Short mmCIF file of C-alpha atoms in Angstrom, two decimals:
data_model
loop_
_atom_site.label_atom_id
_atom_site.label_comp_id
_atom_site.label_asym_id
_atom_site.label_seq_id
_atom_site.Cartn_x
_atom_site.Cartn_y
_atom_site.Cartn_z
CA GLN A 141 0.00 0.00 0.00
CA VAL A 142 1.32 3.42 -0.93
CA GLN A 143 1.72 6.21 1.60
CA LEU A 144 0.80 9.73 0.49
CA VAL A 145 1.90 12.68 2.60
CA GLU A 146 0.67 16.19 1.80
CA SER A 147 2.37 19.37 2.91
CA GLY A 148 2.33 23.08 2.15
CA GLY A 149 -1.03 24.11 3.51
CA GLY A 150 -1.52 27.11 5.74
CA LEU A 151 -3.21 30.46 6.25
CA VAL A 152 -3.00 32.99 3.41
CA GLN A 153 -4.73 36.22 2.55
CA ALA A 154 -7.05 36.48 -0.41
CA GLY A 155 -5.05 36.95 -3.60
CA GLY A 156 -2.11 35.04 -2.24
CA SER A 157 -0.49 31.79 -3.33
CA LEU A 158 0.43 28.42 -1.88
CA ARG A 159 2.09 25.33 -3.29
CA LEU A 160 0.97 21.98 -2.01
CA SER A 161 3.16 18.90 -2.27
CA CYS A 162 2.26 15.25 -2.03
CA ALA A 163 5.09 12.78 -1.54
CA ALA A 164 4.42 9.13 -2.34
CA SER A 165 6.20 6.03 -1.13
CA GLY A 166 6.95 3.11 -3.40
CA ARG A 167 8.65 2.56 -6.71
CA THR A 168 5.65 2.63 -9.05
CA PHE A 169 4.60 6.26 -8.64
CA SER A 170 5.20 7.03 -12.31
CA SER A 171 2.61 4.42 -13.35
CA TYR A 172 -0.32 6.06 -11.59
CA THR A 173 -2.53 9.01 -12.39
CA MET A 174 -2.81 11.35 -9.41
CA GLY A 175 -5.47 13.74 -8.27
CA TRP A 176 -6.04 16.58 -5.84
CA PHE A 177 -9.37 16.88 -4.06
CA ARG A 178 -10.64 19.24 -1.41
CA GLN A 179 -13.33 19.19 1.24
CA PRO A 180 -14.66 22.53 2.45
CA PRO A 181 -16.18 22.63 5.94
CA GLY A 182 -19.57 20.93 5.98
CA LYS A 183 -19.39 19.94 2.32
CA GLU A 184 -18.56 16.87 0.30
CA ARG A 185 -15.14 16.11 -1.12
CA GLU A 186 -14.71 17.61 -4.58
CA PHE A 187 -12.29 17.22 -7.46
CA VAL A 188 -9.73 19.97 -7.91
CA ALA A 189 -7.18 18.73 -10.45
CA GLY A 190 -5.70 15.59 -11.93
CA ILE A 191 -2.57 14.66 -13.82
CA SER A 192 -2.01 11.53 -15.85
CA TRP A 193 0.73 9.04 -15.07
CA SER A 194 2.75 10.35 -18.04
CA ALA A 195 2.08 14.00 -17.14
CA ARG A 196 0.84 14.53 -20.71
CA SER A 197 -2.72 15.23 -19.57
CA THR A 198 -4.16 17.44 -16.87
CA ASN A 199 -7.71 18.30 -15.89
CA TYR A 200 -9.13 20.96 -13.61
CA ALA A 201 -12.38 21.82 -11.92
CA ASP A 202 -13.97 24.88 -13.50
CA SER A 203 -13.66 26.76 -10.21
CA VAL A 204 -9.84 26.60 -10.27
CA LYS A 205 -9.03 26.77 -13.98
CA GLY A 206 -6.52 29.49 -14.72
CA ARG A 207 -5.54 29.79 -11.05
CA PHE A 208 -4.26 26.34 -10.06
CA THR A 209 -1.61 24.21 -11.76
CA ILE A 210 -0.96 20.55 -11.11
CA SER A 211 2.41 19.01 -11.91
CA ARG A 212 4.48 16.00 -10.99
CA ASP A 213 8.10 15.00 -10.63
CA ASN A 214 8.30 11.26 -11.07
CA ALA A 215 11.96 11.21 -10.07
CA LYS A 216 10.94 12.60 -6.68
CA ASN A 217 7.68 10.64 -6.38
CA THR A 218 5.90 13.94 -5.80
CA VAL A 219 2.87 15.70 -7.19
CA TYR A 220 2.33 19.42 -6.72
CA LEU A 221 -0.56 21.84 -6.74
CA GLN A 222 0.38 25.48 -7.32
CA MET A 223 -2.49 27.67 -6.17
CA ASN A 224 -2.60 31.33 -7.17
CA SER A 225 -5.17 34.09 -6.72
CA LEU A 226 -6.65 32.28 -3.76
CA ASN A 227 -10.02 33.37 -2.44
CA PRO A 228 -11.98 32.44 0.70
CA GLU A 229 -14.01 29.88 -1.29
CA ASP A 230 -10.79 27.87 -1.68
CA THR A 231 -10.69 27.25 2.08
CA ALA A 232 -10.73 23.48 2.58
CA ALA A 233 -8.77 20.43 3.56
CA TYR A 234 -6.82 19.37 0.47
CA TYR A 235 -6.08 15.72 -0.26
CA CYS A 236 -3.97 14.00 -2.85
CA ALA A 237 -5.03 10.62 -4.14
CA ARG A 238 -3.79 7.83 -6.39
CA ARG A 239 -5.91 6.13 -9.05
CA ARG A 240 -6.93 2.55 -8.42
CA ALA A 241 -5.06 1.01 -11.37
CA VAL A 242 -1.92 1.77 -13.32
CA PHE A 243 -1.92 3.62 -16.63
CA THR A 244 -5.48 4.89 -16.30
CA GLY A 245 -6.87 8.29 -17.16
CA ILE A 246 -7.88 11.15 -14.92
CA SER A 247 -11.14 10.81 -13.03
CA ASP A 248 -13.04 13.52 -11.19
CA ASP A 249 -14.85 10.93 -9.07
CA PRO A 250 -13.22 10.25 -5.70
CA ARG A 251 -14.46 6.64 -5.93
CA GLY A 252 -11.89 6.11 -8.67
CA TYR A 253 -9.04 6.60 -6.24
CA ASP A 254 -7.91 4.00 -3.76
CA ASP A 255 -5.14 5.67 -1.80
CA TRP A 256 -5.44 8.99 0.01
CA GLY A 257 -3.20 11.23 2.03
CA GLN A 258 -4.13 12.61 5.43
CA GLY A 259 -4.87 16.05 4.04
CA THR A 260 -3.47 19.52 4.53
CA GLN A 261 -5.57 22.51 5.56
CA VAL A 262 -5.72 25.62 3.41
CA THR A 263 -7.39 28.68 4.90
CA VAL A 264 -7.85 31.86 2.89
CA SER A 265 -8.78 34.99 4.79
CA SER A 266 -10.66 37.86 3.19
#
């Protein structure tokens, strides 16, 4: 079982930026599509961004397009989420997740992901 450890969350003012990182254990990281999800207080977990195992494809929720960028460094077993122009609606616990099977495409459904990190809190003040 893979271990996913997120970092980089924190408190930031509206308009600011943060970069989240998700470090994965294991030697097969480069075979798996990865995703970032978030769960605002009192709401369901929602898709934020995904990146294919090859890094050739990315996908974003409409609410973050143009502001967030997902990337990965397979040599470091790490996936990143660069978040710019943050607003209070971005406040949430952010989770990275690994797709269930190797060499599969991006899914915006959390049920398509088997392994999850513990989450990192992002709070944006107005």
